[in-house]
């Protein structure tokens, strides 16, 4: 880990040496190119900069129906306008520029083909990572595969077809899969670097997104992408390089750090302690406790009862008359994800009793990543998991079902039932679905929602499933209003005594335009051949 920290510190030093950057140009460091690209160490140091683009903690779940912040969100409620500029557009191109720079200059080094290809594979992985973030949001964007200067014609080229960009992503990931070391080979010393299974797992993510987007939006070759998603996720499973971590709550604490946790496939690293750190974040105190990210009733209701049935069907569900009873006989992951009475909270209030409605507008509070020491220091080094083995299992199950409109019990046992076992709920089977009038697709999607809650997936899932137009126009609801427990506050309630956070009348979603993001206006002004997305 100390070696990894050292490498990341070098990357941060390189980043500080860059005086400025934009979508077209990333200046070189103060080290001359003629003197730099000589050794394996040089290439590795240059590649370290790519890792700084891995996303840190954010509040993207408020775009979806899983969470709400201190106020309404314009993406979630459909009120946003096309921006002048957007970091979501420029930052990926900065990463693409940096990756292209490595791909062009690393071959100058006096290293073996095996060593060279390993680092070229890292660069191509990160280029794929950047392009996927662009495709998710904007669909078709310019495809740039070399470094540009002020006179490059690509600066005013039209956007490439979505399918062409995705094919390039697959090509980059294929190269990465072939040339990257396994996570076992990387070991503790190089923990955190991209591995062969990371490339497989990310290819599975891309292919599932594109396959389901094509299927439900009736655009593109769904079978092609879903077949690749199934094969890629199965390759990770068959590698035996990964396994689920035993305790779901500890997975998001310091106990889940490092190579000993075989569930994490890609992480954003922060360090091993406050005295041995690369960077810190303030996600718990700055987002969760202060109300910038609060779970909704829609998410809460998604958690099953212990018998494997939803609250609408289970005999175990009893209308709660106090806050802690909301969690009785539920999926254990709910208690690990939501704060409940008796949980450790923060220095000024060591034990949680009820959410503060001044900040936690829904009357719920997230618990994942909550840590009293981090609240006190405001400097957490808990890593952000970006791709977990649990996601791979969910991808396998969903891809199999969407390809065949069916899934076998054996496939369920090797995927979602491993997650349900950790959540301490009944297994999912075809007979169980039939006997209880359930829908297999919905149960697989439910499993994904609760397992990956608060990790930034929900918005993109309802986009690719084409259900955002149904889910995002619903009112935002919170907890039951337990008057004897909540402090006095002005709060709107439904007739059923549920906290009403935002009424449906204030929410809209236009299927003709909102499934893609608007391109920044300044980018269109700079490139007349770049067309705005429909409806914007």
Coordinates of C-alpha atoms in Angstrom, one line a residue:
X1 CA 0.0 0.0 0.0
X2 CA 2.9 2.4 0.8
X3 CA 4.2 1.8 -2.7
X4 CA 0.8 2.6 -4.2
X5 CA 0.6 5.8 -2.1
X6 CA 4.0 6.8 -3.3
X7 CA 2.9 6.3 -6.9
X8 CA -0.2 8.3 -6.4
X9 CA 1.7 11.1 -4.8
X10 CA 3.8 11.3 -7.9
X11 CA 0.7 11.5 -9.9
X12 CA -0.6 14.4 -7.8
X13 CA 2.7 16.2 -8.2
X14 CA 2.4 15.8 -12.0
X15 CA -1.1 17.2 -11.8
X16 CA 0.1 20.2 -9.9
X17 CA 2.8 20.8 -12.5
X18 CA 0.1 21.2 -15.1
X19 CA -0.8 24.9 -15.1
X20 CA -4.1 24.7 -17.0
X21 CA -6.1 22.3 -19.2
X22 CA -9.0 22.3 -21.5
X23 CA -10.7 19.8 -23.8
X24 CA -8.2 20.4 -26.6
X25 CA -4.9 20.7 -24.9
X26 CA -3.2 19.2 -21.8
X27 CA 0.2 20.9 -21.4
X28 CA 3.2 18.7 -20.7
X29 CA 4.9 18.7 -17.3
X30 CA 8.0 20.7 -16.7
X31 CA 10.1 17.6 -17.6
X32 CA 11.1 17.6 -21.3
X33 CA 9.6 14.9 -23.4
X34 CA 13.0 14.3 -24.9
X35 CA 14.4 13.3 -21.5
X36 CA 11.3 11.7 -20.0
X37 CA 10.0 8.7 -22.1
X38 CA 13.0 6.4 -21.4
X39 CA 12.2 3.8 -18.8
X40 CA 9.4 1.7 -17.4
X41 CA 9.3 4.0 -14.4
X42 CA 8.7 7.0 -16.7
X43 CA 5.7 5.3 -18.3
X44 CA 4.3 4.2 -15.0
X45 CA 4.7 7.7 -13.6
X46 CA 2.9 9.1 -16.6
X47 CA 0.1 6.6 -16.2
X48 CA -0.4 7.5 -12.6
X49 CA -1.9 10.8 -13.8
X50 CA -4.7 8.8 -15.4
X51 CA -5.7 7.4 -12.1
X52 CA -6.4 10.9 -10.7
X53 CA -9.5 11.0 -13.1
X54 CA -11.2 8.1 -11.2
X55 CA -14.3 9.8 -9.7
X56 CA -14.4 10.5 -6.0
X57 CA -17.5 10.6 -3.8
X58 CA -20.5 12.5 -5.2
X59 CA -24.2 13.1 -4.9
X60 CA -25.3 11.8 -8.3
X61 CA -28.0 9.6 -6.7
X62 CA -30.1 12.8 -6.3
X63 CA -30.6 12.7 -10.1
X64 CA -32.7 9.6 -9.5
X65 CA -35.6 8.4 -7.4
X66 CA -33.3 6.9 -4.8
X67 CA -32.3 10.1 -3.1
X68 CA -33.1 13.8 -2.5
X69 CA -30.9 16.6 -1.3
X70 CA -31.5 19.9 0.6
X71 CA -33.5 21.1 -2.4
X72 CA -34.9 20.0 -5.7
X73 CA -32.5 18.8 -8.3
X74 CA -32.9 20.0 -11.9
X75 CA -31.9 16.7 -13.5
X76 CA -34.3 14.7 -11.3
X77 CA -37.3 17.0 -11.7
X78 CA -36.7 17.9 -15.4
X79 CA -36.2 21.6 -15.0
X80 CA -32.6 21.9 -16.2
X81 CA -31.4 24.0 -19.2
X82 CA -28.5 23.4 -21.6
X83 CA -25.4 24.7 -19.8
X84 CA -22.7 27.0 -21.2
X85 CA -19.9 24.7 -20.1
X86 CA -19.9 21.4 -18.3
X87 CA -17.2 19.5 -16.5
X88 CA -19.0 16.3 -17.3
X89 CA -18.1 17.0 -20.9
X90 CA -14.6 18.5 -20.6
X91 CA -13.1 16.3 -18.0
X92 CA -13.4 13.0 -20.0
X93 CA -11.7 14.7 -22.9
X94 CA -8.9 15.8 -20.6
X95 CA -8.5 12.1 -19.7
X96 CA -8.7 11.1 -23.4
X97 CA -6.0 13.6 -24.2
X98 CA -3.8 12.3 -21.4
X99 CA -4.3 8.6 -22.5
X100 CA -3.6 9.4 -26.1
X101 CA -0.4 11.2 -25.0
X102 CA 0.8 8.0 -23.3
X103 CA -0.2 5.8 -26.3
X104 CA 1.8 8.0 -28.6
X105 CA 5.0 8.5 -26.5
X106 CA 5.4 5.4 -24.3
X107 CA 6.7 3.4 -27.3
X108 CA 9.9 5.6 -27.2
X109 CA 10.9 3.9 -23.9
X110 CA 13.5 1.1 -24.0
X111 CA 11.4 -1.6 -22.5
X112 CA 10.2 -5.0 -23.6
X113 CA 7.0 -5.4 -25.7
X114 CA 5.3 -7.1 -22.7
X115 CA 6.1 -4.2 -20.4
X116 CA 5.1 -1.6 -22.9
X117 CA 1.8 -3.3 -23.8
X118 CA 0.9 -3.5 -20.1
X119 CA 1.1 0.3 -19.7
X120 CA -0.5 0.9 -23.1
X121 CA -3.3 -1.3 -21.9
X122 CA -3.8 0.9 -18.8
X123 CA -4.0 3.9 -21.1
X124 CA -6.5 2.3 -23.4
X125 CA -8.6 1.2 -20.4
X126 CA -8.8 4.8 -19.2
X127 CA -9.6 6.1 -22.7
X128 CA -12.5 3.6 -22.8
X129 CA -13.6 4.7 -19.3
X130 CA -13.7 8.3 -20.5
X131 CA -15.6 7.6 -23.7
X132 CA -18.2 5.5 -21.9
X133 CA -19.0 8.4 -19.5
X134 CA -19.5 10.6 -22.6
X135 CA -21.7 8.0 -24.4
X136 CA -23.9 7.5 -21.3
X137 CA -24.6 11.2 -21.1
X138 CA -24.4 12.6 -24.6
X139 CA -24.8 9.6 -26.9
X140 CA -22.8 10.7 -30.0
X141 CA -19.6 12.8 -29.4
X142 CA -16.4 13.5 -31.3
X143 CA -14.1 10.4 -31.4
X144 CA -10.5 11.6 -30.9
X145 CA -7.8 8.9 -31.0
X146 CA -4.7 11.1 -31.1
X147 CA -3.3 14.3 -29.4
X148 CA -4.4 17.4 -31.2
X149 CA -2.9 20.8 -31.8
X150 CA -4.5 24.2 -32.7
X151 CA -4.7 23.3 -36.3
X152 CA -6.0 19.7 -36.1
X153 CA -9.1 19.2 -38.3
X154 CA -10.6 16.9 -35.6
X155 CA -11.3 20.0 -33.6
X156 CA -14.2 20.9 -35.9
X157 CA -15.2 17.3 -36.8
X158 CA -18.8 16.1 -36.4
X159 CA -19.7 13.7 -33.7
X160 CA -19.1 10.0 -34.4
X161 CA -21.9 7.5 -34.4
X162 CA -22.7 6.1 -31.0
X163 CA -22.0 2.5 -32.3
X164 CA -18.6 3.5 -33.6
X165 CA -17.6 5.0 -30.2
X166 CA -18.8 1.9 -28.4
X167 CA -16.9 -0.4 -30.8
X168 CA -13.8 1.7 -30.1
X169 CA -14.4 1.2 -26.3
X170 CA -14.6 -2.5 -26.9
X171 CA -11.4 -2.5 -28.9
X172 CA -9.6 -0.6 -26.2
X173 CA -10.9 -3.0 -23.5
X174 CA -10.0 -6.1 -25.6
X175 CA -6.4 -4.8 -25.8
X176 CA -6.5 -4.2 -22.0
X177 CA -7.8 -7.7 -21.3
X178 CA -5.1 -9.2 -23.4
X179 CA -2.2 -7.3 -21.9
X180 CA -3.1 -6.4 -18.3
X181 CA -1.8 -8.5 -15.3
X182 CA -4.3 -10.3 -13.1
X183 CA -5.1 -8.8 -9.7
X184 CA -3.2 -11.7 -8.1
X185 CA -0.1 -10.8 -10.1
X186 CA -0.5 -7.1 -9.1
X187 CA -0.5 -8.2 -5.4
X188 CA -0.4 -5.8 -2.5
X189 CA 2.4 -3.6 -3.9
X190 CA 0.4 -2.6 -6.9
X191 CA -3.1 -2.8 -5.4
X192 CA -5.4 -0.3 -7.0
X193 CA -3.9 -0.5 -10.5
X194 CA -6.2 -1.7 -13.3
X195 CA -6.2 -5.5 -13.7
X196 CA -7.3 -8.0 -16.3
X197 CA -10.6 -8.7 -14.5
X198 CA -11.2 -4.9 -14.1
X199 CA -11.1 -4.7 -17.9
X200 CA -13.5 -7.6 -18.2
X201 CA -15.8 -6.3 -15.6
X202 CA -15.9 -2.8 -17.1
X203 CA -16.6 -4.3 -20.5
X204 CA -19.5 -6.1 -19.0
X205 CA -20.8 -2.8 -17.6
X206 CA -20.6 -1.0 -20.9
X207 CA -22.1 -3.9 -22.8
X208 CA -25.0 -4.3 -20.4
X209 CA -25.7 -0.6 -20.6
X210 CA -25.6 -0.6 -24.4
X211 CA -27.5 -3.9 -24.7
X212 CA -30.4 -2.8 -22.5
X213 CA -30.4 0.7 -24.0
X214 CA -30.7 -0.8 -27.5
X215 CA -33.4 -3.2 -26.4
X216 CA -35.7 -0.8 -24.5
X217 CA -35.1 2.2 -26.7
X218 CA -35.3 0.2 -29.9
X219 CA -31.9 1.5 -31.1
X220 CA -29.0 -0.7 -32.1
X221 CA -28.0 -4.4 -31.8
X222 CA -29.2 -5.5 -28.3
X223 CA -28.2 -9.1 -28.8
X224 CA -24.6 -8.2 -29.8
X225 CA -24.1 -6.1 -26.6
X226 CA -26.0 -8.4 -24.2
X227 CA -24.0 -11.4 -25.5
X228 CA -20.8 -9.6 -24.7
X229 CA -22.1 -8.5 -21.3
X230 CA -22.9 -12.1 -20.4
X231 CA -19.5 -13.4 -21.7
X232 CA -17.5 -10.7 -19.9
X233 CA -19.2 -11.1 -16.6
X234 CA -18.9 -14.9 -16.8
X235 CA -15.1 -14.5 -17.5
X236 CA -14.8 -12.6 -14.2
X237 CA -16.7 -15.2 -12.3
X238 CA -14.7 -18.0 -13.9
X239 CA -11.4 -16.3 -13.1
X240 CA -11.9 -17.0 -9.4
X241 CA -10.0 -13.8 -8.7
X242 CA -12.9 -12.2 -6.8
X243 CA -15.4 -13.1 -4.1
X244 CA -18.0 -11.3 -2.0
X245 CA -16.9 -9.6 1.2
X246 CA -18.4 -11.2 4.3
X247 CA -20.0 -8.1 5.9
X248 CA -22.0 -5.6 3.8
X249 CA -21.6 -2.7 6.2
X250 CA -17.9 -3.2 6.7
X251 CA -17.4 -3.3 2.9
X252 CA -17.8 0.5 3.0
X253 CA -15.6 1.0 6.1
X254 CA -11.8 0.8 6.6
X255 CA -12.4 -2.9 7.3
X256 CA -13.1 -3.3 3.6
X257 CA -9.9 -1.7 2.5
X258 CA -7.0 -3.2 0.5
X259 CA -6.2 -6.5 -1.3
X260 CA -7.8 -8.6 1.5
X261 CA -11.2 -7.5 0.2
X262 CA -11.5 -9.5 -3.0
X263 CA -14.9 -7.9 -3.8
X264 CA -13.5 -4.6 -4.9
X265 CA -12.3 -4.6 -8.5
X266 CA -11.8 -0.9 -9.1
X267 CA -11.5 1.7 -6.3
X268 CA -10.7 5.3 -5.9
X269 CA -7.9 5.2 -3.3
X270 CA -7.5 7.8 -0.5
X271 CA -5.0 6.1 1.8
X272 CA -4.7 3.8 4.8
X273 CA -5.0 6.3 7.6
X274 CA -5.0 10.1 8.3
X275 CA -1.3 9.9 8.9
X276 CA -0.6 7.8 5.8
X277 CA -2.9 9.3 3.2
X278 CA -2.9 10.5 -0.4
X279 CA -6.1 12.6 -0.2
X280 CA -9.1 12.8 2.0
X281 CA -12.8 13.3 1.5
X282 CA -15.7 14.6 3.7
X283 CA -18.5 12.5 2.2
X284 CA -20.1 11.5 5.5
X285 CA -20.2 14.9 7.2
X286 CA -20.4 17.0 4.0
X287 CA -23.1 15.0 2.2
X288 CA -24.9 12.4 4.4
X289 CA -25.2 14.1 7.8
X290 CA -25.8 17.5 6.4
X291 CA -28.5 16.3 4.1
X292 CA -27.1 16.7 0.6
X293 CA -28.0 13.1 0.0
X294 CA -31.0 11.5 1.7
X295 CA -32.7 8.2 0.8
X296 CA -36.3 8.2 -0.4
X297 CA -39.4 6.0 0.4
X298 CA -39.1 4.6 -3.1
X299 CA -35.7 3.2 -2.2
X300 CA -36.8 2.1 1.2
X301 CA -39.8 0.2 -0.1
X302 CA -37.5 -1.7 -2.5
X303 CA -36.0 -3.7 0.3
X304 CA -37.6 -7.1 0.7
X305 CA -38.8 -8.8 3.9
X306 CA -36.8 -11.8 5.2
X307 CA -39.2 -14.2 3.4
X308 CA -38.0 -12.7 0.1
X309 CA -41.3 -10.9 -0.6
X310 CA -41.9 -7.2 -1.1
X311 CA -43.8 -5.4 1.6
X312 CA -46.9 -5.3 -0.5
X313 CA -47.0 -9.2 -0.5
X314 CA -45.3 -10.3 2.7
X315 CA -47.2 -11.4 5.9
X316 CA -44.1 -10.2 7.8
X317 CA -44.8 -6.5 7.0
X318 CA -46.6 -4.6 9.7
X319 CA -47.4 -0.9 9.4
X320 CA -44.7 0.7 11.7
X321 CA -45.7 2.9 14.6
X322 CA -42.1 3.9 15.4
X323 CA -39.0 4.5 13.3
X324 CA -37.0 1.4 14.2
X325 CA -39.9 -0.8 13.2
X326 CA -39.4 0.2 9.5
X327 CA -36.4 -2.1 9.6
X328 CA -37.9 -5.2 11.3
X329 CA -37.7 -8.4 9.3
X330 CA -36.1 -6.7 6.3
X331 CA -33.2 -7.4 4.1
X332 CA -30.0 -6.8 6.3
X333 CA -28.6 -4.5 3.6
X334 CA -31.3 -1.9 4.5
X335 CA -29.9 -1.6 8.0
X336 CA -26.4 -1.3 6.6
X337 CA -27.5 1.4 4.2
X338 CA -30.0 3.4 6.3
X339 CA -29.4 5.0 9.7
X340 CA -31.7 3.5 12.4
X341 CA -32.1 4.0 16.1
X342 CA -29.1 2.8 18.0
X343 CA -26.5 3.2 15.2
X344 CA -23.3 5.1 15.9
X345 CA -23.6 8.6 14.4
X346 CA -21.2 11.5 15.2
X347 CA -19.2 13.1 17.9
X348 CA -21.9 15.6 19.0
X349 CA -24.6 12.9 18.9
X350 CA -22.9 9.5 19.4
X351 CA -26.1 7.5 18.9
X352 CA -28.7 8.0 16.2
X353 CA -32.3 8.2 17.1
X354 CA -34.2 10.0 14.3
X355 CA -33.2 12.0 11.2
X356 CA -33.1 15.8 11.5
X357 CA -35.8 17.1 9.1
X358 CA -34.0 20.4 8.8
X359 CA -31.3 18.6 6.8
X360 CA -32.6 15.1 6.1
X361 CA -35.7 16.2 4.2
X362 CA -37.0 12.7 3.6
X363 CA -36.8 11.7 7.3
X364 CA -34.2 9.1 6.3
X365 CA -30.4 9.3 6.5
X366 CA -27.9 7.1 4.6
X367 CA -25.5 5.0 6.7
X368 CA -23.0 3.6 4.1
X369 CA -19.6 5.2 4.7
X370 CA -20.8 6.7 8.0
X371 CA -18.0 6.8 10.5
X372 CA -17.7 8.8 13.8
X373 CA -14.0 9.3 13.5
X374 CA -14.4 10.7 9.9
X375 CA -17.1 13.0 11.1
X376 CA -14.9 14.4 13.8
X377 CA -11.8 14.8 11.6
X378 CA -13.6 15.7 8.4
X379 CA -10.9 13.9 6.6
X380 CA -11.8 10.4 5.7
X381 CA -9.5 8.0 3.8
X382 CA -12.2 5.3 3.2
X383 CA -11.8 4.4 -0.5
X384 CA -14.7 4.7 -2.9
X385 CA -15.5 1.4 -4.6
X386 CA -16.2 2.0 -8.3
X387 CA -16.7 -1.5 -9.5
X388 CA -17.5 -4.4 -7.2
X389 CA -17.8 -8.1 -7.8
X390 CA -21.4 -7.8 -6.7
X391 CA -22.1 -5.7 -9.8
X392 CA -20.5 -8.4 -12.0
X393 CA -22.9 -11.0 -10.5
X394 CA -25.9 -8.6 -11.2
X395 CA -24.7 -8.0 -14.7
X396 CA -24.5 -11.7 -15.4
X397 CA -28.0 -12.3 -14.1
X398 CA -29.6 -9.4 -16.0
X399 CA -27.7 -10.1 -19.3
X400 CA -28.8 -13.7 -19.2
X401 CA -32.4 -12.8 -18.5
X402 CA -32.6 -10.1 -21.2
X403 CA -30.9 -12.3 -23.8
X404 CA -33.3 -15.2 -23.2
X405 CA -36.3 -13.6 -21.5
X406 CA -35.6 -16.3 -18.9
X407 CA -33.0 -17.3 -16.3
X408 CA -32.3 -20.7 -14.8
X409 CA -32.2 -21.5 -11.1
X410 CA -28.6 -22.5 -11.5
X411 CA -27.8 -19.0 -12.9
X412 CA -29.7 -17.4 -10.1
X413 CA -27.7 -19.4 -7.5
X414 CA -24.4 -18.3 -8.9
X415 CA -25.3 -14.7 -9.0
X416 CA -28.2 -12.8 -7.2
X417 CA -28.7 -15.5 -4.6
X418 CA -25.2 -15.0 -3.3
X419 CA -26.1 -11.4 -2.7
X420 CA -29.5 -12.4 -1.1
X421 CA -27.6 -14.8 1.2
X422 CA -25.5 -11.9 2.4
X423 CA -28.7 -9.8 2.9
X424 CA -30.2 -12.7 4.9
X425 CA -33.3 -13.1 2.8
X426 CA -34.9 -16.1 1.0
X427 CA -33.5 -17.3 -2.3
X428 CA -34.9 -16.3 -5.7
X429 CA -36.1 -19.1 -8.0
X430 CA -38.5 -19.5 -10.9
X431 CA -40.9 -21.5 -8.7
X432 CA -40.8 -18.8 -6.0
X433 CA -41.6 -16.1 -8.6
X434 CA -44.5 -18.1 -10.0
X435 CA -45.9 -19.0 -6.7
X436 CA -46.0 -15.5 -5.4
X437 CA -47.1 -13.7 -8.5
X438 CA -43.8 -11.9 -9.0
X439 CA -42.0 -10.7 -12.1
X440 CA -38.5 -12.1 -12.6
X441 CA -37.2 -9.0 -14.5
X442 CA -38.4 -6.8 -11.7
X443 CA -36.8 -8.9 -9.0
X444 CA -33.5 -8.9 -10.8
X445 CA -33.7 -5.2 -11.1
X446 CA -34.8 -4.8 -7.5
X447 CA -31.7 -6.8 -6.4
X448 CA -29.5 -4.4 -8.4
X449 CA -31.1 -1.4 -6.8
X450 CA -30.7 -2.4 -3.2
X451 CA -27.3 -4.0 -3.6
X452 CA -25.8 -0.9 -5.3
X453 CA -27.8 1.7 -3.5
X454 CA -26.0 5.0 -2.8
X455 CA -23.3 4.1 -5.3
X456 CA -24.4 6.1 -8.3
X457 CA -26.1 3.5 -10.4
X458 CA -29.8 4.1 -10.2
X459 CA -30.1 7.1 -12.5
X460 CA -28.3 5.3 -15.3
X461 CA -30.3 2.2 -14.8
X462 CA -33.7 3.9 -15.3
X463 CA -32.2 5.7 -18.3
X464 CA -31.2 2.5 -20.0
X465 CA -34.4 0.6 -19.0
X466 CA -36.4 3.6 -20.4
X467 CA -38.3 3.8 -17.1
X468 CA -37.2 7.3 -16.1
X469 CA -40.3 8.7 -17.8
X470 CA -42.3 6.7 -15.3
X471 CA -40.2 6.9 -12.2
X472 CA -39.0 10.4 -12.2
X473 CA -42.4 12.0 -12.5
X474 CA -43.7 10.5 -9.3
X475 CA -43.8 12.5 -6.1
X476 CA -40.7 12.3 -3.9
X477 CA -41.8 10.7 -0.6
X478 CA -39.9 10.1 2.6
X479 CA -40.4 8.2 5.8
X480 CA -43.6 7.8 7.8
X481 CA -44.0 10.9 10.0
X482 CA -43.5 9.7 13.6
X483 CA -44.7 12.9 15.3
X484 CA -43.5 11.8 18.8
X485 CA -40.0 11.2 17.5
X486 CA -39.3 13.9 14.9
X487 CA -38.3 17.3 16.3
X488 CA -40.8 20.1 15.5
X489 CA -40.6 21.1 11.9
X490 CA -42.7 22.4 9.1
X491 CA -43.4 19.4 6.9
X492 CA -45.9 18.4 4.2
X493 CA -47.6 15.1 4.6
X494 CA -49.7 12.8 2.4
X495 CA -53.1 11.6 3.7
X496 CA -51.2 8.4 4.7
X497 CA -49.0 10.3 7.1
X498 CA -45.9 10.0 4.8
X499 CA -43.5 12.9 4.4
X500 CA -44.1 14.6 1.0
X501 CA -40.8 16.1 -0.1
X502 CA -41.7 17.2 -3.7
X503 CA -45.1 16.9 -5.3
X504 CA -45.6 15.3 -8.7
X505 CA -46.8 18.6 -10.1
X506 CA -43.3 20.0 -9.8
X507 CA -41.7 17.0 -11.6
X508 CA -41.5 16.2 -15.3
X509 CA -39.6 14.1 -17.8
X510 CA -39.7 14.5 -21.5
X511 CA -38.9 11.2 -23.2
X512 CA -38.2 13.1 -26.5
X513 CA -35.1 14.8 -25.0
X514 CA -34.3 13.8 -21.4
X515 CA -32.8 10.4 -22.1
X516 CA -29.7 12.3 -23.4
X517 CA -28.0 15.3 -21.8
X518 CA -27.6 18.6 -23.6
X519 CA -24.2 19.4 -25.1
X520 CA -22.6 22.5 -23.6
X521 CA -23.5 25.6 -25.7
X522 CA -19.9 26.8 -25.8
X523 CA -18.8 23.5 -27.4
X524 CA -21.3 23.9 -30.1
X525 CA -20.2 27.5 -30.7
X526 CA -16.6 26.3 -31.0
X527 CA -17.5 23.5 -33.4
X528 CA -20.3 24.4 -35.8
X529 CA -20.4 20.7 -37.0
X530 CA -21.4 19.5 -33.5
X531 CA -25.2 19.2 -33.4
X532 CA -27.2 19.7 -30.2
X533 CA -29.0 16.7 -28.9
X534 CA -32.7 16.5 -29.9
X535 CA -35.1 18.7 -27.9
X536 CA -32.4 20.9 -26.3

